[in-house]
Coordinates of C-alpha atoms and ligand atoms in Angstrom, one line a residue:
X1 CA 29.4 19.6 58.3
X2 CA 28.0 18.6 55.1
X3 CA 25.7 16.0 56.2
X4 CA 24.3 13.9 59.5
X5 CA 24.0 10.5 59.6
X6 CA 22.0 9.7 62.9
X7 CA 23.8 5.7 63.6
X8 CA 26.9 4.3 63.5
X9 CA 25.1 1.0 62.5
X10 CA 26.2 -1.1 58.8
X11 CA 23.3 1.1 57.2
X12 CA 24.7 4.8 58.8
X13 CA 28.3 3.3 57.8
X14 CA 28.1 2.1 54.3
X15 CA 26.3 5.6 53.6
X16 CA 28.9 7.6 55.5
X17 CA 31.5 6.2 53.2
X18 CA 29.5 6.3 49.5
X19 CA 29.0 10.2 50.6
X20 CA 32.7 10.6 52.0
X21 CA 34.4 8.8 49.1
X22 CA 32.3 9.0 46.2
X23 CA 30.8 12.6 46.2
X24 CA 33.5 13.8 48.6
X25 CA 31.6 14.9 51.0
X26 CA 32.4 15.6 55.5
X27 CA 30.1 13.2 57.0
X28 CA 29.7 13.5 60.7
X29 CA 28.0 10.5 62.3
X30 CA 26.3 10.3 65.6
X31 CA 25.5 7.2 67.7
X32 CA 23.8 7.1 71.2
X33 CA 26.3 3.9 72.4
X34 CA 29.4 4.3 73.0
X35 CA 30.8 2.0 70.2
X36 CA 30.7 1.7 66.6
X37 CA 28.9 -1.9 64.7
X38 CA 25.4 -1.3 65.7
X39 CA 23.9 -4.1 66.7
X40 CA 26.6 -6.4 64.7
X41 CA 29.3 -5.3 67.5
X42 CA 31.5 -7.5 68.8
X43 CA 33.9 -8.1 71.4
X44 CA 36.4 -9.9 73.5
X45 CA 34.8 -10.7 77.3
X46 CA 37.1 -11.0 80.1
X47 CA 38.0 -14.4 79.5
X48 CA 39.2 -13.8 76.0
X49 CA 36.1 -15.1 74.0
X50 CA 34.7 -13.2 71.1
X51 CA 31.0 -12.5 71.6
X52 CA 28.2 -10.5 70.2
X53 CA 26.7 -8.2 72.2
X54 CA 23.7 -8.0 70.7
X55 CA 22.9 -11.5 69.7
X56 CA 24.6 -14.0 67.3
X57 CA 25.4 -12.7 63.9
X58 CA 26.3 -14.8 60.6
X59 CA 26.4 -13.2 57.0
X60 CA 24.8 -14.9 54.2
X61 CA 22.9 -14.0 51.0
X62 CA 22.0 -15.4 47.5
X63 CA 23.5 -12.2 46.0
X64 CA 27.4 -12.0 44.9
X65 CA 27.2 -8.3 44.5
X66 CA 26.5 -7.8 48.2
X67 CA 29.3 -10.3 49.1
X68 CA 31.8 -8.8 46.9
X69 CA 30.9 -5.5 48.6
X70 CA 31.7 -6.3 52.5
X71 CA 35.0 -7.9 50.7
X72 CA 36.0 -4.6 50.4
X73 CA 36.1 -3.5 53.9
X74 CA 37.2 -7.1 55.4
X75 CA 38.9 -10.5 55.0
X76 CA 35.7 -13.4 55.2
X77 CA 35.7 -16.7 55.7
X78 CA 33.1 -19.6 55.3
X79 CA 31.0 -20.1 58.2
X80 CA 27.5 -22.4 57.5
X81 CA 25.7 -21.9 60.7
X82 CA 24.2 -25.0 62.3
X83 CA 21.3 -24.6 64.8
X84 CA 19.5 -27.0 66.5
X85 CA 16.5 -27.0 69.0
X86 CA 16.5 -29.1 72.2
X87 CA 12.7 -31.4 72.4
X88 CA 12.0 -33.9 75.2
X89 CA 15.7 -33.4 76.4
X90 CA 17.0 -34.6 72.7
X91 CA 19.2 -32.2 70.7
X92 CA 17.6 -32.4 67.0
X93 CA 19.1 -29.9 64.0
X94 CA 16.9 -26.9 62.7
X95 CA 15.4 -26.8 60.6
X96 CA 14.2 -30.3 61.5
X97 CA 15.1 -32.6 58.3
X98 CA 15.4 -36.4 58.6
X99 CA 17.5 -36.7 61.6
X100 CA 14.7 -35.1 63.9
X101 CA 12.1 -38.2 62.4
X102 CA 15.4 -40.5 63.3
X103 CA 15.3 -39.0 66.9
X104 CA 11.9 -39.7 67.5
X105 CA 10.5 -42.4 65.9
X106 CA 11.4 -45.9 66.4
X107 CA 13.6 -47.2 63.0
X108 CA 10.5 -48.8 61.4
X109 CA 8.1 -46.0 61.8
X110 CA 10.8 -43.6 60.8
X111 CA 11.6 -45.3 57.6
X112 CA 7.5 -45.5 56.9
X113 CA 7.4 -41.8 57.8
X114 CA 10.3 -41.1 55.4
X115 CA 8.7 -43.4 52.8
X116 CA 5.4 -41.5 53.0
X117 CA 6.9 -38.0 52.3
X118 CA 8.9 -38.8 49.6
X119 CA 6.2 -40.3 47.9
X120 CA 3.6 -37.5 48.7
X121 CA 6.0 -34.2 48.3
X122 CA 8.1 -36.3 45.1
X123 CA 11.2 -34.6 44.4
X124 CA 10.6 -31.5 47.2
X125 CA 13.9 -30.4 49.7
X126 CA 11.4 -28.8 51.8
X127 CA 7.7 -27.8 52.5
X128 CA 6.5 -25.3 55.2
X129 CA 5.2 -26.5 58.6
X130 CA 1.5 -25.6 57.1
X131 CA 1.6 -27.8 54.1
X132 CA 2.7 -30.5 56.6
X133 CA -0.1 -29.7 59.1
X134 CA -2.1 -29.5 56.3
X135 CA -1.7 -33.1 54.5
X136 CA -3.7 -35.5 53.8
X137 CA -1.2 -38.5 54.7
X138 CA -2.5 -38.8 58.6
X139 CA 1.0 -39.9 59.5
X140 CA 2.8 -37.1 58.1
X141 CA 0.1 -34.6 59.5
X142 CA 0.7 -36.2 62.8
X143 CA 4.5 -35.5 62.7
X144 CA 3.8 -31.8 61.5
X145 CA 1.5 -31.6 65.1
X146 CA 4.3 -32.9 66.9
X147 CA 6.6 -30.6 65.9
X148 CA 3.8 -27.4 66.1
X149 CA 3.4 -28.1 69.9
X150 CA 6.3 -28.8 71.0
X151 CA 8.3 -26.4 69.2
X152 CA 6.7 -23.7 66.7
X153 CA 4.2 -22.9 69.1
X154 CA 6.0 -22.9 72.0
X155 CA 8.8 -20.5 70.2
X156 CA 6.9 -18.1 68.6
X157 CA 4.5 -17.7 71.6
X158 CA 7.8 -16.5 73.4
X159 CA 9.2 -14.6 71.1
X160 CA 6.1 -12.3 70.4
X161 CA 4.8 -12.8 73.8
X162 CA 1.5 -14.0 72.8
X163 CA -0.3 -17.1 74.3
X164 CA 0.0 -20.4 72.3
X165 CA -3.5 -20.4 71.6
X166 CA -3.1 -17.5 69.5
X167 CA 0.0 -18.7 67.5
X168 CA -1.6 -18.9 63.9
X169 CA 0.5 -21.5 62.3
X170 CA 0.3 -18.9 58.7
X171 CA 2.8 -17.0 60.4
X172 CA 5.2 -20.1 60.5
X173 CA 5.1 -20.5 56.4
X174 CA 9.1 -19.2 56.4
X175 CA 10.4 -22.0 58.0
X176 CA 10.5 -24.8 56.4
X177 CA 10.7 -28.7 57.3
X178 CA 14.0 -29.9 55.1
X179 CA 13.4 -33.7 53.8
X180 CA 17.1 -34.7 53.8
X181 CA 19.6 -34.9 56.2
X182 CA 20.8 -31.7 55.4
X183 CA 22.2 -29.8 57.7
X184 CA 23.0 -25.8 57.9
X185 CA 20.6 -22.8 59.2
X186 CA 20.5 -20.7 55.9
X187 CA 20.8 -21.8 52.2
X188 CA 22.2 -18.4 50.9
X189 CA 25.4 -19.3 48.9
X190 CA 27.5 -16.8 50.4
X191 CA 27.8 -17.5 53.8
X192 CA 30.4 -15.9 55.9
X193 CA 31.9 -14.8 59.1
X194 CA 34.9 -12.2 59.7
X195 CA 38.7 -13.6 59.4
X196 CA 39.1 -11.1 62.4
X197 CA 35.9 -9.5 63.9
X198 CA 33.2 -7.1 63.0
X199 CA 34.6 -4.1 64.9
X200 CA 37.7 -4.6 61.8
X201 CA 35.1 -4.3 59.0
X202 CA 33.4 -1.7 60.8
X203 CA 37.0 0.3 61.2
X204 CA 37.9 -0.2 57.8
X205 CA 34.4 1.6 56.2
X206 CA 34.4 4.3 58.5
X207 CA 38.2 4.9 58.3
X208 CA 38.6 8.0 55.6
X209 CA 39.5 11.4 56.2
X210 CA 36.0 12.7 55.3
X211 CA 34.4 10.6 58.1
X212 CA 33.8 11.6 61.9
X213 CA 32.2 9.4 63.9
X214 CA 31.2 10.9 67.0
X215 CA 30.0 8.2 70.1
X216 CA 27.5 8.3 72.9
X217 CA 25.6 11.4 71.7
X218 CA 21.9 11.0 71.3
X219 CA 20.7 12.7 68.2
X220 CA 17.8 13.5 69.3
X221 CA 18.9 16.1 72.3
X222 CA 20.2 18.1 69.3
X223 CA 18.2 17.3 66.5
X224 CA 14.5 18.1 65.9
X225 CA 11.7 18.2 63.6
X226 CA 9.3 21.0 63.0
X227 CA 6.1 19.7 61.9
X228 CA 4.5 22.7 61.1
X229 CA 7.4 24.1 58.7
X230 CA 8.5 20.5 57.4
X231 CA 11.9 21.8 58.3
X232 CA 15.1 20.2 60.3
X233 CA 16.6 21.8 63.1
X234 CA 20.1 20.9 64.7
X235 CA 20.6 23.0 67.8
X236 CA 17.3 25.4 67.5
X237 CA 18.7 26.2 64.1
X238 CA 16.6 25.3 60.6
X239 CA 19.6 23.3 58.4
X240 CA 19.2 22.4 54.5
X241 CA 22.3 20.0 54.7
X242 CA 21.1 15.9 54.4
X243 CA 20.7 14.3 57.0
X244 CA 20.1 10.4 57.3
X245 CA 18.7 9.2 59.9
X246 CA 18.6 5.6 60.8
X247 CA 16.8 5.8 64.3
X248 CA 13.1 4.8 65.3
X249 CA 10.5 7.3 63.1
X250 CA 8.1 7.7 65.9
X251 CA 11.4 8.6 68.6
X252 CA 12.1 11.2 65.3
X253 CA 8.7 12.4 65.6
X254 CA 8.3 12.7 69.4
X255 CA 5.8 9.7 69.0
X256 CA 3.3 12.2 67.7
X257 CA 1.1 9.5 66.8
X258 CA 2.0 7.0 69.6
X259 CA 4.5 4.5 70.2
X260 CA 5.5 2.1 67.4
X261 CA 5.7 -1.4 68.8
X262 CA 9.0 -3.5 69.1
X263 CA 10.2 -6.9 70.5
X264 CA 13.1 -6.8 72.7
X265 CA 15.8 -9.1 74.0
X266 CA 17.1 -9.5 77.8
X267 CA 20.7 -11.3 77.2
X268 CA 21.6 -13.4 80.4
X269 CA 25.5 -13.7 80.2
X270 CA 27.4 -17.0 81.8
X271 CA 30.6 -18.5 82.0
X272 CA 31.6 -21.8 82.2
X273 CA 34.7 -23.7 82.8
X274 CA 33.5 -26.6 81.2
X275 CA 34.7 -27.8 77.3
X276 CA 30.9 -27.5 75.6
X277 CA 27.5 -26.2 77.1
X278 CA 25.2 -27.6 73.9
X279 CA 25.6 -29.7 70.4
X280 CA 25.6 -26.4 68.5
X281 CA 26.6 -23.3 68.7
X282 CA 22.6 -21.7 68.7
X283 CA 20.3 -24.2 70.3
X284 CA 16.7 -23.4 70.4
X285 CA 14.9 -24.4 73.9
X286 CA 11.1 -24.2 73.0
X287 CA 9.8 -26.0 76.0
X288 CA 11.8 -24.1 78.8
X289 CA 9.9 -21.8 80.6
X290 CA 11.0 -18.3 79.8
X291 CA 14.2 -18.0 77.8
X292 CA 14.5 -19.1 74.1
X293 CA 17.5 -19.8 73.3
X294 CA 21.7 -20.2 74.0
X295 CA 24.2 -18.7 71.8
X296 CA 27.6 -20.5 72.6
X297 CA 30.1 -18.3 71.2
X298 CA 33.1 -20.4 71.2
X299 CA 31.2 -22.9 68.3
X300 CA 29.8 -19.8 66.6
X301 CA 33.3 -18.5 66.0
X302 CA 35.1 -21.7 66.5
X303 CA 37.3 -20.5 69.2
X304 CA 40.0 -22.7 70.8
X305 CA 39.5 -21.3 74.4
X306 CA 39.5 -22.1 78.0
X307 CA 36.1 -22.7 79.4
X308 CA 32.8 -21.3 77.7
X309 CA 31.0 -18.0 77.2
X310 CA 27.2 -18.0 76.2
X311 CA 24.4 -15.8 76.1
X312 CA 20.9 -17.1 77.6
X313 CA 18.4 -14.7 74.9
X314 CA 14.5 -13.8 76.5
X315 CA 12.6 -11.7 74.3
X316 CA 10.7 -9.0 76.6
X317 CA 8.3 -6.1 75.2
X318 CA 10.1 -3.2 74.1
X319 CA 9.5 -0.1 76.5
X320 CA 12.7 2.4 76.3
X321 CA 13.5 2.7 79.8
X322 CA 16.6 1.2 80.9
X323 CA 18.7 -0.3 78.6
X324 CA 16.5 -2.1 76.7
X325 CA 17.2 -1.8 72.8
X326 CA 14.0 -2.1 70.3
X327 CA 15.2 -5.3 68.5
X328 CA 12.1 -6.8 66.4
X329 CA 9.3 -4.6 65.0
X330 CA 5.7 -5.8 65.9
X331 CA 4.5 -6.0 62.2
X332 CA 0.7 -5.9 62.5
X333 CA -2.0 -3.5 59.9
X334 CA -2.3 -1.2 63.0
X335 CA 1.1 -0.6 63.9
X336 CA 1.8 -0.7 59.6
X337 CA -0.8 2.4 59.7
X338 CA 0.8 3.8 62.4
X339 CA 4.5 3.5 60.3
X340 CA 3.0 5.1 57.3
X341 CA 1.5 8.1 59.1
X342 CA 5.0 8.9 60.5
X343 CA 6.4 8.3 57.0
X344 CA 3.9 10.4 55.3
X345 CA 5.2 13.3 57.0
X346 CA 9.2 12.4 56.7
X347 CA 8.2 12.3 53.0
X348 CA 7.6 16.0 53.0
X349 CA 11.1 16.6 54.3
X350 CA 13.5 17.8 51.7
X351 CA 16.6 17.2 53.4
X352 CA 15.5 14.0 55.7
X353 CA 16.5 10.2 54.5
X354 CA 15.6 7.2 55.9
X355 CA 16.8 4.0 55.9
X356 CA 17.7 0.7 57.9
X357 CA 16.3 -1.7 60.4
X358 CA 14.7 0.9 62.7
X359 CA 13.7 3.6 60.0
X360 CA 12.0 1.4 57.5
X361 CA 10.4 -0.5 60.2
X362 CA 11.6 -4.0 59.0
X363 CA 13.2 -6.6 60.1
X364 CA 16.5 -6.7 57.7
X365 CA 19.3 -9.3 57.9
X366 CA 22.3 -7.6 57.2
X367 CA 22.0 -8.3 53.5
X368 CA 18.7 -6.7 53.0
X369 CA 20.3 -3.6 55.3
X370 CA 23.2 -3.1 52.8
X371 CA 21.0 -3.4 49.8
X372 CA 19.0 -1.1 51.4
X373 CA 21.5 1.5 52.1
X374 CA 23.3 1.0 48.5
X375 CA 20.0 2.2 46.5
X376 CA 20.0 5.4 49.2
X377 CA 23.7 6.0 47.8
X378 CA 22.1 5.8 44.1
X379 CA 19.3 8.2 45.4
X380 CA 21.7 10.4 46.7
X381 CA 24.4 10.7 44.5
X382 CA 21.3 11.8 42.0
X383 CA 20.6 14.6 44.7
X384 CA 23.3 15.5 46.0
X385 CA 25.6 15.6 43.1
X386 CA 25.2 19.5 41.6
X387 CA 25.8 20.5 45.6
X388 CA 28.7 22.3 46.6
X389 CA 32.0 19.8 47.6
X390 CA 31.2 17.2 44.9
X391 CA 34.2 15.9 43.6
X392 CA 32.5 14.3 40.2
Ligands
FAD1 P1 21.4 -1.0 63.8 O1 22.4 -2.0 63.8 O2 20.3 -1.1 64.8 O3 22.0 0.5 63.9 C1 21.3 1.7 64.2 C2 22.2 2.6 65.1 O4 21.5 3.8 65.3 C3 22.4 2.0 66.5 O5 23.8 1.9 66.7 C4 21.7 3.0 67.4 O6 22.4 3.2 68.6 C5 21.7 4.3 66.6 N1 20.7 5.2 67.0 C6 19.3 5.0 66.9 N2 18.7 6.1 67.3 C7 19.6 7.0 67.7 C8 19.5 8.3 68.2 N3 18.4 8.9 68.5 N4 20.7 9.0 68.4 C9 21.9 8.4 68.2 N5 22.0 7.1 67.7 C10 20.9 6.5 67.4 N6 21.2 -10.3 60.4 C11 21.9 -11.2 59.6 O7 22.1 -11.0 58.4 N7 22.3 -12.4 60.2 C12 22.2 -12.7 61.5 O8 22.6 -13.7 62.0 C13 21.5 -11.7 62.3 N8 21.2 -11.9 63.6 C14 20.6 -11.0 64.3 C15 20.3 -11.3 65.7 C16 19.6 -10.4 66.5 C17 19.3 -10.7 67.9 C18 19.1 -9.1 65.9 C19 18.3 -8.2 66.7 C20 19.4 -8.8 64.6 C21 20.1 -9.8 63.8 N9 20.4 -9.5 62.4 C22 21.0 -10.5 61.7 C23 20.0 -8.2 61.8 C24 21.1 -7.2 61.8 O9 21.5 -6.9 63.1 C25 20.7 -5.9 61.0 O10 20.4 -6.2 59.7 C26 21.7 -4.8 61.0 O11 22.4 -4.6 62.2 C27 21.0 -3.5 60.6 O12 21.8 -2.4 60.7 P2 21.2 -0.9 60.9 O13 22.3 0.0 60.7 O14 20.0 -0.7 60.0 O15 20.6 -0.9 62.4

């Protein structure tokens, strides 16, 4: 072996094939699942309906280089998300725009409300739920209150598994309140979905002669860091060959300096023999109890199926017993601190590169992982390229 990716995720993938293609070198990649995708797998349940295992997935970015690069590996087509959040029993689009004042206002105070931000926000698509909670127009402050209680708050308190009171509405600046009737999750221009599925695109990368992928193995039964010696060791046995690892830094480290803190996700599967379960294919239920929302995936993917499949999502602290999976990092100056201690130490590894959603301790869409994992190829071809095997 040449080098050792630790994930079979995009970011492990699109490194695997830069190394295997461009600098010609045998990549073995290990995974601890049993398939490849990461968490973008995807597959067809026992009644036929493409899902995602780990939570719905839609491609989009601002940035053509990116798109034209996951065109290499796979046919795309257009797929503008639309989510919406059910309030009082009332199915209104997110991010809330006009239609959600239309849905809960009477016609006269709707238009006065409409009226009132035009005038004060002029020519603005969009403001941030503080600047709403924030103006001086009572009416429009009143709306932005309405929408904080029974919905950001609600949410977020959920998702982070905090108590309302301690939702600070500064953490809510990224998403916005749209003042048209636009509709559509994401305003990237490249939006997209697979013709076929992500499995496909995730075949295509990984299929060249240079690339093993080897499934269910976890790395870190084999693979272990001395602290001491700043060295790697694969089976007891000190290795100079790279080896990019993907994984959690503090498992890496034998949480050394403790445990870095993640979100998880329980996903409650159901079927349904009924035509539609919701008015969108993600629907956001801030005022039930537990869970947080549906993904239905026969509108997600536009499927012309039988029945319904869907996926009821409750976020849950991360703890990695059972088959939990670390999904969102806890971003906070402690756990930051925390991150960078672990870092400062992979930084002294010579042959150690980091990089993804788990490694860099961020949450990435899929865009920011592949951009991510295209300036570690740069990196690397610099480093790598005087090393024996090295076609150019
Ligand atoms: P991962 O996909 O997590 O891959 C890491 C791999 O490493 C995993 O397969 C894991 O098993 C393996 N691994 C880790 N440790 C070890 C070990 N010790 N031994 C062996 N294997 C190991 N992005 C979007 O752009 N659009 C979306 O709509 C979107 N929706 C999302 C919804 C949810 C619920 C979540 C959680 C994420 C979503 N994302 C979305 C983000 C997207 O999933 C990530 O950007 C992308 O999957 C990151 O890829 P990665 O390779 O860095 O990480």
């Amino acid at each position: 072996m040449e080098v050792l990716i630790v994930g079979c995720g995009l970011t492990g993938s699109i490194i695997a094939r830069f190394l295997a293609e461009n600098l010609n070198k045998k990549v073995i990649i290990w995974d601890r699942r049993n398939h490849i995708g990461g968490n973008m797998y995807d597959y067809y349940d026992e009644h036929g309906i493409l899902v995602h295992k780990y939570g719905p997935h839609t491609f989009h970015t601002k940035k053509k280089e990116l798109y034209d690069y996951i065109c290499k590996f796979a046919e795309w087509e257009d797929y503008k998300l639309t989510c919406m959040a059910q309030i009082d029993g009332k199915f209104t689009p997110t991010p809330f725009n006009f239609q959600t004042i239309d849905d809960f206002y009477s016609e006269e105070d709707a238009n006065d409300l409409k009226n009132r931000i035009k005038k004060v926000f002029g020519g603005r698509k969009t403001a941030t739920v503080i600047e709403v909670l924030n103006c001086d127009d009572e009416k429009i402050r009143k709306y932005g209150e309405f929408l904080f209680e029974k919905d950001y708050s609600l949410y977020t308190a959920k998702q982070w598994g905090i108590s309302v009171k301690e939702v600070d509405p500064s953490i809510l600046k990224r998403v916005p309140l749209r003042f048209s009737y636009d509709i559509g999750y994401f305003d990237d221009e490249y939006q997209v979905m697979p013709k076929t599925t992500y499995v496909d695109f995730f075949k295509n990368i990984l299929n060249h002669k240079n690339i093993e992928v080897r499934l269910g193995i976890e790395a870190l039964d084999y693979l272990k860091i001395d602290k001491v010696k700043r060295k790697i060791l694969v089976n007891n046995k000190v290795v100079d060959f790279p080896v990019i690892y993907t994984g959690a830094l503090d498992e890496l480290f034998d949480t050394c300096y403790g445990k870095l803190p993640y979100r998880s996700l329980h996903f409650e599967w159901k079927y349904e023999n009924i035509e539609s379960k919701q008015d969108a294919p993600v629907v956001a239920y801030p005022q039930e109890d537990k869970f947080t929302r549906i993904t239905e995936y026969k509108k997600l993917l536009k499927q012309e199926v039988k029945g319904t499949s869907y996926a009821v999502e409750y976020p849950l602290s991360y703890d990695e017993q059972g088959d939990m999976e670390p999904y969102y990092p806890v971003l906070t100056e402690k756990s930051m601190e925390k991150y960078n201690r672990y870092l400062d130490i992979a930084n002294t590894i010579n042959n150690l590169y980091l990089a993804g959603r788990l490694a860099d301790f961020k949450y990435y869409n899929m865009d920011q992982a592949l951009e991510r994992a295209l300036s570690l190829c740069k990196i690397l071809k610099d480093e790598l390229y005087y090393m024996k095997g090295s076609k150019n």
